[in-house]
CSV table of C-alpha atoms in Angstrom, one decimal:
chain,number,residue,atom,x,y,z
A,1,MET,CA,47.4,79.9,50.1
A,2,GLN,CA,49.9,78.0,47.6
A,3,ASN,CA,48.4,79.3,45.2
A,4,PHE,CA,48.3,83.0,45.9
A,5,MET,CA,51.9,82.2,46.1
A,6,GLU,CA,52.6,80.4,42.8
A,7,ASN,CA,50.2,83.4,41.4
A,8,PRO,CA,50.3,86.7,43.2
A,9,HIS,CA,49.7,88.7,40.3
A,10,GLU,CA,46.5,86.9,39.1
A,11,THR,CA,45.1,86.9,42.3
A,12,GLN,CA,45.2,90.3,42.9
A,13,LEU,CA,43.5,91.3,39.6
A,14,ARG,CA,40.9,88.8,40.9
A,15,THR,CA,40.3,90.6,43.6
A,16,PHE,CA,40.0,93.7,42.5
A,17,ASN,CA,37.5,92.7,40.2
A,18,TYR,CA,35.7,91.6,43.1
A,19,LEU,CA,35.8,94.3,45.0
A,20,ILE,CA,34.9,96.7,42.0
A,21,GLY,CA,32.2,94.5,41.1
A,22,LYS,CA,30.4,94.5,44.7
A,23,ALA,CA,30.9,98.3,45.0
A,24,ALA,CA,29.6,99.7,41.4
A,25,ASN,CA,26.2,100.1,43.2
A,26,THR,CA,27.0,102.0,46.1
A,27,GLU,CA,27.1,105.6,46.4
A,28,TRP,CA,31.1,105.9,46.7
A,29,GLY,CA,31.0,103.3,42.9
A,30,LYS,CA,28.9,105.6,41.4
A,31,ARG,CA,30.2,109.0,42.4
A,32,TYR,CA,33.5,107.2,41.2
A,33,ASN,CA,32.2,105.5,38.0
A,34,TYR,CA,33.2,101.9,39.0
A,35,LYS,CA,30.9,100.7,36.4
A,36,GLY,CA,33.2,101.9,33.8
A,37,ILE,CA,36.7,101.0,35.3
A,38,ASN,CA,38.2,98.8,33.4
A,39,SER,CA,41.5,98.1,35.3
A,40,PRO,CA,43.5,98.6,38.3
A,41,ALA,CA,45.5,102.0,36.6
A,42,GLN,CA,41.9,103.0,35.4
A,43,TYR,CA,41.4,102.7,39.3
A,44,ARG,CA,44.5,105.1,40.6
A,45,LYS,CA,43.9,107.3,38.0
A,46,GLU,CA,40.1,107.9,38.6
A,47,VAL,CA,40.0,107.3,42.3
A,48,PRO,CA,41.7,109.5,44.8
A,49,LEU,CA,43.9,108.4,47.9
A,50,ASN,CA,42.1,108.6,51.0
A,51,GLU,CA,42.8,108.5,54.5
A,52,TYR,CA,40.5,108.4,57.3
A,53,ASP,CA,39.1,112.1,57.7
A,54,ASP,CA,38.2,111.8,54.1
A,55,LEU,CA,36.4,108.7,54.2
A,56,GLU,CA,34.7,109.4,58.5
A,57,PRO,CA,31.9,111.5,57.0
A,58,TYR,CA,30.0,108.4,54.6
A,59,ILE,CA,31.4,105.8,58.1
A,60,LYS,CA,29.2,107.9,59.8
A,61,ARG,CA,26.7,107.9,58.2
A,62,MET,CA,27.0,103.9,57.8
A,63,MET,CA,26.9,103.6,61.7
A,64,ASN,CA,23.6,105.8,62.1
A,65,GLY,CA,21.6,103.7,59.6
A,66,SER,CA,22.1,104.8,55.8
A,67,PHE,CA,22.5,101.8,53.3
A,68,ASN,CA,24.9,101.1,50.9
A,69,ILE,CA,27.5,103.6,51.3
A,70,LEU,CA,31.0,102.8,50.6
A,71,TRP,CA,29.6,98.8,50.5
A,72,PRO,CA,26.7,96.6,49.9
A,73,GLY,CA,23.9,96.9,52.9
A,74,PHE,CA,23.9,98.0,56.2
A,75,VAL,CA,26.7,97.4,58.0
A,76,ASN,CA,26.4,97.0,61.7
A,77,TRP,CA,30.5,96.1,63.2
A,78,TYR,CA,32.7,98.7,63.2
A,79,ALA,CA,36.6,98.4,64.7
A,80,LYS,CA,37.4,101.0,67.0
A,81,SER,CA,41.1,101.7,66.6
A,82,SER,CA,42.7,105.0,68.5
A,83,GLY,CA,45.8,104.5,66.5
A,84,THR,CA,48.9,105.4,67.5
A,85,THR,CA,49.5,109.1,66.4
A,86,SER,CA,46.5,110.9,67.2
A,87,SER,CA,43.7,109.9,70.1
A,88,LYS,CA,41.0,110.7,68.0
A,89,SER,CA,39.1,107.3,67.4
A,90,LYS,CA,38.3,105.7,64.4
A,91,PHE,CA,35.4,103.2,63.6
A,92,ILE,CA,36.8,100.9,60.6
A,93,PRO,CA,33.5,99.3,59.1
A,94,VAL,CA,32.8,95.5,59.5
A,95,PRO,CA,31.0,94.0,57.0
A,96,LYS,CA,30.2,90.2,57.3
A,97,GLU,CA,32.1,89.5,53.9
A,98,ASN,CA,34.5,91.5,55.3
A,99,LEU,CA,34.9,89.5,58.9
A,100,ARG,CA,35.0,86.3,57.4
A,101,GLY,CA,36.5,86.6,53.8
A,102,CYS,CA,39.2,88.7,55.7
A,103,HIS,CA,39.5,88.9,59.5
A,104,ILE,CA,38.2,85.0,60.2
A,105,LYS,CA,39.6,83.6,57.3
A,106,GLY,CA,43.8,85.2,58.2
A,107,SER,CA,43.1,83.7,61.6
A,108,TRP,CA,42.5,80.5,60.2
A,109,ASP,CA,45.8,80.9,57.7
A,110,VAL,CA,47.1,81.8,61.3
A,111,VAL,CA,46.5,78.1,62.5
A,112,THR,CA,47.3,76.4,59.2
A,113,LEU,CA,50.6,78.2,59.1
A,114,LEU,CA,51.6,77.6,62.8
A,115,TYR,CA,50.6,73.5,61.7
A,116,LYS,CA,53.0,73.7,59.4
A,117,GLY,CA,55.4,75.2,61.8
A,118,ARG,CA,55.1,72.9,64.5
A,119,SER,CA,52.8,69.4,63.0
A,120,ASP,CA,52.4,68.5,67.1
A,121,ALA,CA,50.5,71.8,67.8
A,122,ARG,CA,47.6,70.8,70.3
A,123,ILE,CA,45.3,73.5,69.7
A,124,PHE,CA,42.1,71.5,69.4
A,125,GLU,CA,43.6,69.3,72.5
A,126,ARG,CA,43.2,72.5,74.9
A,127,LYS,CA,42.9,76.2,75.4
A,128,ASN,CA,44.0,79.2,73.7
A,129,LEU,CA,43.9,82.0,75.0
A,130,VAL,CA,43.6,86.1,72.9
A,131,MET,CA,43.4,88.7,74.8
A,132,SER,CA,40.6,91.0,73.1
A,133,GLY,CA,39.0,94.7,73.8
A,134,SER,CA,35.4,95.3,74.3
A,135,LEU,CA,32.2,96.2,72.5
A,136,SER,CA,29.6,98.7,72.7
A,137,ASN,CA,26.6,99.6,71.4
A,138,TYR,CA,26.8,103.2,69.7
A,139,GLU,CA,24.0,106.0,71.1
A,140,GLY,CA,23.2,107.2,67.7
A,141,ASN,CA,21.9,103.7,66.4
A,142,HIS,CA,21.2,100.8,69.0
A,143,MET,CA,22.2,98.4,66.0
A,144,THR,CA,25.5,99.5,65.3
A,145,THR,CA,28.2,97.6,67.7
A,146,TYR,CA,31.9,98.8,68.0
A,147,GLY,CA,34.8,97.3,69.6
A,148,ASP,CA,38.5,96.6,69.4
A,149,ILE,CA,38.4,94.5,65.9
A,150,SER,CA,39.7,91.3,68.5
A,151,ALA,CA,36.6,91.4,70.1
A,152,ILE,CA,34.3,91.3,67.0
A,153,MET,CA,36.6,88.7,66.0
A,154,LEU,CA,35.8,86.7,69.4
A,155,TYR,CA,32.2,87.8,69.1
A,156,ASN,CA,31.7,86.1,66.1
A,157,MET,CA,34.5,83.2,66.3
A,158,PRO,CA,33.6,80.3,64.4
A,159,ILE,CA,31.7,77.1,66.7
A,160,VAL,CA,34.2,74.9,65.8
A,161,GLY,CA,36.0,76.8,67.9
A,162,ARG,CA,34.9,77.9,71.1
A,163,PRO,CA,35.3,74.4,72.8
A,164,PHE,CA,38.9,75.6,72.9
A,165,TYR,CA,38.9,79.4,73.8
A,166,THR,CA,39.4,80.9,77.7
A,167,PRO,CA,38.4,82.4,79.3
A,168,ASP,CA,34.5,82.7,78.6
A,169,PHE,CA,33.1,85.1,76.4
A,170,ARG,CA,31.5,87.2,79.4
A,171,THR,CA,34.4,87.6,80.8
A,172,ALA,CA,36.9,88.2,77.6
A,173,LEU,CA,34.7,91.0,76.7
A,174,LEU,CA,34.6,92.8,80.0
A,175,PRO,CA,34.9,96.5,79.4
A,176,ASP,CA,36.6,96.9,82.7
A,177,TRP,CA,40.2,96.4,82.1
A,178,ASP,CA,41.4,95.7,85.2
A,179,GLU,CA,38.0,93.1,86.5
A,180,LYS,CA,38.9,91.3,83.1
A,181,ILE,CA,42.4,90.9,84.5
A,182,GLU,CA,41.6,89.8,87.7
A,183,LYS,CA,38.9,87.0,86.5
A,184,MET,CA,41.1,86.3,83.9
A,185,VAL,CA,43.9,85.1,86.4
A,186,GLN,CA,41.4,83.3,88.0
A,187,ILE,CA,39.7,81.2,85.6
A,188,CYS,CA,42.5,81.2,83.1
A,189,SER,CA,45.5,79.7,85.6
A,190,ARG,CA,43.5,76.8,86.2
A,191,GLU,CA,43.2,75.8,82.6
A,192,GLN,CA,46.0,74.0,80.3
A,193,VAL,CA,46.8,76.6,77.7
A,194,THR,CA,48.4,75.6,74.4
A,195,MET,CA,48.4,78.4,72.5
A,196,PHE,CA,48.3,82.1,73.7
A,197,GLY,CA,48.0,86.0,71.6
A,198,GLY,CA,47.1,89.9,72.0
A,199,VAL,CA,49.7,92.9,72.2
A,200,PRO,CA,53.0,92.2,74.2
A,201,SER,CA,52.5,94.8,76.8
A,202,TRP,CA,48.6,93.4,78.0
A,203,THR,CA,50.1,90.3,77.7
A,204,ILE,CA,52.5,90.5,80.0
A,205,VAL,CA,50.2,92.5,82.6
A,206,LEU,CA,47.9,89.1,82.5
A,207,PHE,CA,51.3,86.8,83.0
A,208,ARG,CA,52.6,89.2,86.0
A,209,LYS,CA,49.5,88.7,87.8
A,210,ILE,CA,49.1,85.1,87.3
A,211,LEU,CA,52.4,83.8,88.3
A,212,GLU,CA,52.0,86.9,91.7
A,213,ALA,CA,48.4,84.9,92.1
A,214,THR,CA,49.9,81.2,91.8
A,215,GLY,CA,53.0,81.7,93.6
A,216,LYS,CA,55.1,79.9,90.4
A,217,ASP,CA,58.4,81.0,88.9
A,218,ASN,CA,57.2,81.1,85.6
A,219,MET,CA,54.2,80.4,82.5
A,220,LEU,CA,56.1,76.9,81.7
A,221,GLU,CA,55.1,75.8,85.8
A,222,VAL,CA,51.3,76.9,85.5
A,223,TRP,CA,51.0,75.7,82.0
A,224,PRO,CA,53.4,73.1,81.2
A,225,ASP,CA,51.6,72.0,77.5
A,226,VAL,CA,52.0,75.7,76.5
A,227,GLN,CA,53.6,75.7,72.9
A,228,ALA,CA,53.0,79.4,71.0
A,229,TYR,CA,52.5,83.0,71.2
A,230,VAL,CA,50.6,84.8,68.0
A,231,HIS,CA,52.1,88.6,68.6
A,232,GLY,CA,51.2,91.3,66.5
A,233,GLY,CA,50.8,95.2,67.0
A,234,VAL,CA,53.9,96.5,68.3
A,235,GLY,CA,58.0,95.3,67.8
A,236,PHE,CA,57.9,92.1,69.5
A,237,GLU,CA,62.0,92.5,70.1
A,238,PRO,CA,62.1,94.6,72.7
A,239,TYR,CA,59.8,92.5,75.0
A,240,ARG,CA,61.5,89.1,73.8
A,241,SER,CA,63.5,88.8,76.3
A,242,GLN,CA,60.8,88.9,79.1
A,243,PHE,CA,59.2,86.5,77.2
A,244,GLU,CA,61.6,84.4,77.2
A,245,ARG,CA,61.9,84.3,81.1
A,246,PHE,CA,58.1,84.0,81.7
A,247,ILE,CA,58.3,80.8,79.1
A,248,PRO,CA,61.9,79.6,79.8
A,249,SER,CA,61.7,76.3,76.9
A,250,ASP,CA,63.8,75.8,73.7
A,251,ASP,CA,60.9,74.4,72.1
A,252,PHE,CA,58.4,77.2,72.5
A,253,THR,CA,57.1,79.1,68.9
A,254,TYR,CA,56.4,82.7,68.4
A,255,GLN,CA,54.9,83.9,65.1
A,256,GLU,CA,54.4,87.1,64.0
A,257,VAL,CA,51.2,88.4,62.3
A,258,TYR,CA,49.9,91.6,61.0
A,259,ASN,CA,46.3,92.0,61.9
A,260,ALA,CA,44.9,95.3,61.8
A,261,SER,CA,41.6,96.9,62.1
A,262,GLU,CA,41.7,97.6,58.4
A,263,GLY,CA,42.7,93.9,57.7
A,264,TYR,CA,44.4,90.7,58.0
A,265,PHE,CA,47.8,91.5,56.2
A,266,ALA,CA,50.6,89.2,56.4
A,267,ILE,CA,51.6,85.8,58.6
A,268,GLN,CA,55.3,85.0,59.2
A,269,ASN,CA,55.3,81.5,57.4
A,270,ASP,CA,58.3,80.7,58.0
A,271,LEU,CA,59.0,80.3,61.9
A,272,GLU,CA,63.1,80.9,61.8
A,273,SER,CA,62.7,83.7,59.6
A,274,ASN,CA,60.5,87.1,60.9
A,275,ASP,CA,59.3,88.3,57.3
A,276,LEU,CA,55.6,88.5,57.3
A,277,LEU,CA,54.4,86.3,53.9
A,278,LEU,CA,51.5,88.9,52.4
A,279,LEU,CA,47.9,87.9,51.9
A,280,LEU,CA,46.8,87.8,48.9
A,281,ASP,CA,43.7,86.5,48.8
A,282,ASN,CA,42.2,88.4,51.9
A,283,CYS,CA,40.1,90.8,50.0
A,284,VAL,CA,42.3,93.4,50.0
A,285,TYR,CA,43.6,95.2,47.0
A,286,TYR,CA,47.2,96.3,48.1
A,287,GLU,CA,49.1,99.7,46.3
A,288,PHE,CA,52.4,100.7,47.5
A,289,LEU,CA,53.5,104.8,47.4
A,290,PRO,CA,57.3,105.1,47.9
A,291,MET,CA,58.2,106.9,50.9
A,292,SER,CA,60.7,109.4,48.7
A,293,GLU,CA,57.7,110.9,46.9
A,294,PHE,CA,54.9,110.3,50.2
A,295,GLU,CA,54.9,114.2,50.3
A,296,GLN,CA,54.4,115.3,46.4
A,297,ASP,CA,50.9,116.1,45.6
A,298,ASP,CA,51.9,114.4,42.4
A,299,ALA,CA,52.6,111.0,44.5
A,300,ARG,CA,52.9,108.0,42.5
A,301,THR,CA,51.6,104.6,43.5
A,302,ILE,CA,52.3,101.2,42.7
A,303,GLY,CA,50.4,98.0,41.8
A,304,LEU,CA,52.1,94.3,43.5
A,305,GLU,CA,54.0,93.7,40.0
A,306,GLU,CA,56.0,97.5,40.1
A,307,VAL,CA,57.4,96.6,43.5
A,308,GLU,CA,61.2,96.6,44.8
A,309,LEU,CA,63.1,94.7,47.1
A,310,ASP,CA,64.6,96.8,50.1
A,311,VAL,CA,62.4,100.0,49.2
A,312,ASN,CA,59.9,101.8,52.2
A,313,TYR,CA,56.6,101.9,50.9
A,314,ALA,CA,53.5,103.5,52.4
A,315,MET,CA,50.8,100.9,51.8
A,316,VAL,CA,47.5,101.4,50.3
A,317,ILE,CA,44.6,99.1,50.2
A,318,SER,CA,41.6,98.9,48.8
A,319,THR,CA,38.6,96.5,50.4
A,320,ASN,CA,35.6,94.5,51.4
A,321,ALA,CA,35.1,97.5,54.3
A,322,GLY,CA,34.3,99.6,52.3
A,323,LEU,CA,38.2,101.3,52.3
A,324,TRP,CA,39.3,102.6,49.2
A,325,ARG,CA,42.6,103.4,47.5
A,326,TYR,CA,43.0,103.9,51.9
A,327,MET,CA,46.3,104.7,53.8
A,328,THR,CA,46.8,102.6,56.6
A,329,GLY,CA,49.4,104.8,57.7
A,330,ASP,CA,51.3,101.6,57.9
A,331,THR,CA,55.7,101.8,56.1
A,332,ILE,CA,56.7,98.3,55.1
A,333,LYS,CA,59.8,96.8,53.2
A,334,PHE,CA,60.1,94.1,50.8
A,335,THR,CA,62.3,91.0,51.9
A,336,SER,CA,61.1,88.8,48.8
A,337,LEU,CA,59.1,88.8,45.9
A,338,SER,CA,59.1,85.2,45.5
A,339,PRO,CA,56.3,84.4,47.1
A,340,PHE,CA,55.6,88.2,48.4
A,341,LYS,CA,57.4,88.8,52.0
A,342,ILE,CA,57.2,91.9,53.8
A,343,ARG,CA,58.9,93.9,57.3
A,344,ILE,CA,56.6,96.1,59.1
A,345,THR,CA,59.1,99.3,59.1
A,346,GLY,CA,57.1,101.9,61.3
A,347,ARG,CA,54.3,104.8,60.2
A,348,THR,CA,53.9,107.0,57.8
A,349,LYS,CA,53.0,109.3,60.7
A,350,HIS,CA,55.1,107.7,63.5
A,351,PHE,CA,58.5,108.3,63.0
A,352,ILE,CA,60.9,111.0,63.5
A,353,ASN,CA,62.6,113.3,61.0
A,354,VAL,CA,63.1,116.6,62.4
A,355,PHE,CA,66.2,116.7,61.4
A,356,GLY,CA,66.3,114.4,58.4
A,357,GLU,CA,67.3,111.5,60.3
A,358,GLU,CA,64.1,109.2,59.5
A,359,VAL,CA,64.2,107.3,62.7
A,360,MET,CA,61.6,104.9,62.7
A,361,VAL,CA,60.2,102.7,64.8
A,362,SER,CA,61.6,99.5,63.5
A,363,ASN,CA,65.4,101.5,64.0
A,364,THR,CA,64.3,102.4,67.4
A,365,ASP,CA,62.8,98.9,68.7
A,366,LYS,CA,66.3,97.2,67.1
A,367,ALA,CA,68.5,99.7,69.4
A,368,LEU,CA,67.1,99.1,72.3
A,369,ALA,CA,67.1,95.2,72.0
A,370,LYS,CA,70.2,95.0,71.0
A,371,THR,CA,71.1,97.5,73.9
A,372,CYS,CA,69.2,96.2,76.5
A,373,ASP,CA,71.1,92.5,76.0
A,374,GLU,CA,74.5,94.1,76.3
A,375,PHE,CA,73.5,96.0,79.3
A,376,ASN,CA,71.7,92.8,81.0
A,377,VAL,CA,68.3,95.5,80.9
A,378,LYS,CA,64.9,94.5,80.6
A,379,VAL,CA,62.7,97.2,79.2
A,380,SER,CA,58.6,97.8,79.5
A,381,ASP,CA,57.9,100.3,77.6
A,382,TYR,CA,59.2,103.5,75.7
A,383,THR,CA,58.4,106.7,73.2
A,384,VAL,CA,60.9,108.9,72.2
A,385,ALA,CA,60.5,112.8,70.7
A,386,PRO,CA,62.5,115.2,69.1
A,387,ILE,CA,63.9,117.8,71.2
A,388,TYR,CA,63.8,120.8,69.3
A,389,ILE,CA,66.9,123.2,68.2
A,390,LYS,CA,67.7,126.2,69.9
A,391,GLU,CA,69.6,129.1,70.4
A,392,GLY,CA,72.4,128.6,70.8
A,393,THR,CA,71.9,125.0,71.1
A,394,LYS,CA,71.4,121.4,69.0
A,395,GLY,CA,68.7,119.0,69.0
A,396,GLY,CA,68.3,115.5,69.8
A,397,HIS,CA,66.1,112.9,71.2
A,398,GLU,CA,64.4,112.3,74.3
A,399,TRP,CA,63.5,108.6,75.6
A,400,LEU,CA,61.4,107.9,78.4
A,401,ILE,CA,61.8,104.5,79.3
A,402,GLU,CA,60.1,102.5,82.2
A,403,PHE,CA,63.1,99.4,82.9
A,404,LEU,CA,61.8,96.4,84.7
A,405,LYS,CA,65.6,96.2,85.2
A,406,PRO,CA,67.1,99.5,84.3
A,407,PRO,CA,71.3,100.0,83.8
A,408,ALA,CA,73.3,100.4,86.5
A,409,ASP,CA,74.9,103.3,84.7
A,410,LEU,CA,71.9,104.8,82.9
A,411,GLY,CA,74.9,107.7,81.1
A,412,GLN,CA,76.6,104.7,79.9
A,413,PHE,CA,73.3,103.0,78.8
A,414,SER,CA,72.1,106.3,77.1
A,415,LYS,CA,75.4,106.4,75.5
A,416,ARG,CA,75.3,103.0,73.9
A,417,LEU,CA,71.6,103.2,72.8
A,418,ASP,CA,72.5,106.0,70.7
A,419,GLU,CA,75.6,104.2,68.9
A,420,SER,CA,73.5,101.1,68.5
A,421,LEU,CA,70.6,103.6,67.0
A,422,GLN,CA,73.4,105.1,64.6
A,423,GLU,CA,74.3,101.2,63.3
A,424,VAL,CA,70.7,100.4,62.4
A,425,ASN,CA,70.4,103.8,60.9
A,426,SER,CA,72.9,105.6,58.3
A,427,ASP,CA,70.6,109.0,58.4
A,428,TYR,CA,70.7,109.9,62.1
A,429,GLU,CA,74.4,108.4,62.3
A,430,ALA,CA,74.9,111.2,59.6
A,431,LYS,CA,73.1,114.4,61.6
A,432,ARG,CA,75.3,112.5,64.6
A,433,PHE,CA,78.5,113.0,62.8
A,434,LYS,CA,81.0,114.8,65.5
A,435,SER,CA,77.8,116.1,67.2
A,436,MET,CA,77.6,118.4,64.5
A,437,ALA,CA,74.3,118.6,63.6
A,438,LEU,CA,72.2,116.2,66.5
A,439,GLU,CA,73.8,115.8,69.9
A,440,ASN,CA,73.4,111.8,71.9
A,441,LEU,CA,70.2,111.4,73.0
A,442,THR,CA,68.7,111.6,76.2
A,443,VAL,CA,67.3,108.9,78.5
A,444,GLU,CA,64.8,109.6,81.2
A,445,SER,CA,63.9,106.2,83.6
A,446,LEU,CA,60.1,106.6,84.5
A,447,PRO,CA,59.0,105.1,87.7
A,448,THR,CA,57.4,101.8,87.4
A,449,ASN,CA,53.5,101.7,85.8
A,450,THR,CA,53.8,105.7,84.5
A,451,PHE,CA,52.6,103.8,80.6
A,452,TYR,CA,50.0,102.3,82.4
A,453,LYS,CA,48.0,104.9,84.7
A,454,TRP,CA,49.0,107.2,81.9
A,455,MET,CA,47.0,105.3,79.7
A,456,GLU,CA,44.4,104.3,81.6
A,457,LYS,CA,44.3,108.1,82.7
A,458,ARG,CA,43.7,109.3,78.4
A,459,GLY,CA,41.3,106.5,78.9
A,460,LYS,CA,43.6,103.9,76.7
A,461,LEU,CA,43.5,100.7,78.3
A,462,GLY,CA,43.2,97.2,76.5
A,463,GLY,CA,42.7,96.3,73.0
A,464,GLN,CA,44.2,98.1,70.3
A,465,ASN,CA,45.4,100.9,72.6
A,466,LYS,CA,48.9,101.2,72.5
A,467,VAL,CA,52.2,103.0,73.8
A,468,PRO,CA,53.1,105.5,70.8
A,469,ARG,CA,56.7,104.4,70.4
A,470,LEU,CA,57.8,107.7,68.0
A,471,SER,CA,56.0,110.9,67.8
A,472,ASN,CA,57.8,114.3,65.3
A,473,ASN,CA,56.9,116.0,68.1
A,474,ARG,CA,57.0,116.5,71.3
A,475,LYS,CA,52.9,116.3,72.4
A,476,TYR,CA,53.2,112.9,74.0
A,477,VAL,CA,56.0,113.1,76.4
A,478,GLU,CA,55.1,116.8,77.3
A,479,ASP,CA,52.2,115.1,78.1
A,480,ILE,CA,53.4,112.2,79.9
A,481,LEU,CA,56.0,114.4,81.9
A,482,SER,CA,53.2,116.5,83.5
A,483,PHE,CA,50.6,113.7,84.1
A,484,LEU,CA,54.2,112.2,85.8
A,485,LYS,CA,54.5,116.1,88.2
A,486,ASP,CA,51.0,116.2,89.1
A,487,ASP,CA,50.7,112.4,89.9
A,488,ASN,CA,54.1,112.8,92.1
A,489,GLY,CA,53.0,116.6,93.7
A,490,HIS,CA,49.9,114.4,94.6
C-alpha cells in the first residue's frame, strides 16, 4: 500500500496496461481495437463513456453462458445491485480475477489499515460478523449465480478467515431477511464478537433484536470485547449517535469503506480523519468527470494526474470485471493529492437540483446530523424530494423522516434543519434568500417501521438495498405516502 501511495501514477498506468492487454481478444476489446490502444489519452478518445444500460446487452449474454465478451473466459458470478435511483436490478460481472484482485484484496486492505490504526485489534482471536445478502441461481443458466457482493465475498472467503466468522455461512446467506435476523440473534448473541460490518440500518435492526432477546442495555454487555465497526454504503453521520448508544465506549473504532458492487475503491486509512484512501492497485483504472461538465455532450474526463482539490467529480472506472469507462453514478471530491484521498459527496442521479440548488446526500446527511444533535433527536432513516412550483406557490423540499426519538416541536426542528442545510450548501442558501425561490423545507414524521415495510413491499430488504436519500423527482415520496395511506387504511 505504501508503494502505490508513493507511486500513484506509475501504479495506475500499470493497471491500465494490464486491463487493456488482458481484454484485447474479447469481443469488446476487438470492437474497440484494444491492441491498437497505446495510452490512456487514446483510450479516452476511442472508447465511449458507458452506463449500465450500455453494457447490459453484453452482460445478459455473459449470464446466459457466452465466453470472452467483456472479459476473457466464462464469468459465473454476478453482483446484483438495485442502485438507489432505479428499481431495476443491475448485474455486475465478478470474474475470479476481480473477486480476488479487487474485492477480497480490498478486504485484506481493511484489515491491514485497521491493525495499523489500532495494534491491539483481535480479529484473529475472536469472531467477526458481517451482515451479508443472499445468493440465487440464474434461471437462464444454472452455472450462473448472482447475489449481493457481500454474499459473493462471504461465499468465497479465504479459508484463513472462516474460523473467525459468525454466524455459519448457511445462516448468513439465507434469502429470507426476517428468518436470517432471528437466527443471527440466537447465534451471534452467544459469540464473542470483536469486529462487525454492514449497512448501518440493517445492523441497527440486528442490535435491537439482540438486546430485546437478551434483556441487555447495550451491545457491550453482549460483546464485551467488541472493538470496531466497518461501515459503508450510506452516509454514517445520521446513525452515529445510535451506534454510540449501542456501544458506549471511548475505545471503539469506526472505519469507513467504499466497497460497491463494481469494486473496492477506498478505505479510511487514518482513523482520526474521515477521508478515504483511494486504492490504486486494486485492478481499477480511474477517470474523473467534472460535474460542471456532466450534462455536456463533449464532456471530457481527466486522469488522476489532473485532478484538483475540492472539485466535485463523477467517478469513471475501468476494471477487471469487464466494466469499461463505466460511470458508477457516484460523485467524489479529493481532499488530498499526496496520497490521493477522497470523500463521497453523493450520486450523479441521487441529488436534488430542480431549482439550481445542487443539494447532495453529503449536504443532507450533515445538516440532519447537526440538527438532530442540537435537538437531542434520533433518526432511523429519511428521504427527500422536491416540491414543484405551482401557480401562486414557490418550490421547496419535502422530507419524510422516521424518528427513533422525535423532536418536541416538529416546526422548530424543520426550521433549524432548513438553516443547517443553508449552512452547508451555498446554492441552497441562495435559493432560500428571503424565500424568493424556495420556501422553508417541510418535514413529515413517519410511523415506526414505515421504511422497513415499504422496502419489504418492494422486495428490497437487506444486503445492498438502501432507502433512497434524495431524488430529483417525487417518485419515491409519492410511493411512500401512497403506501402509508393504504397501510393505514387496512
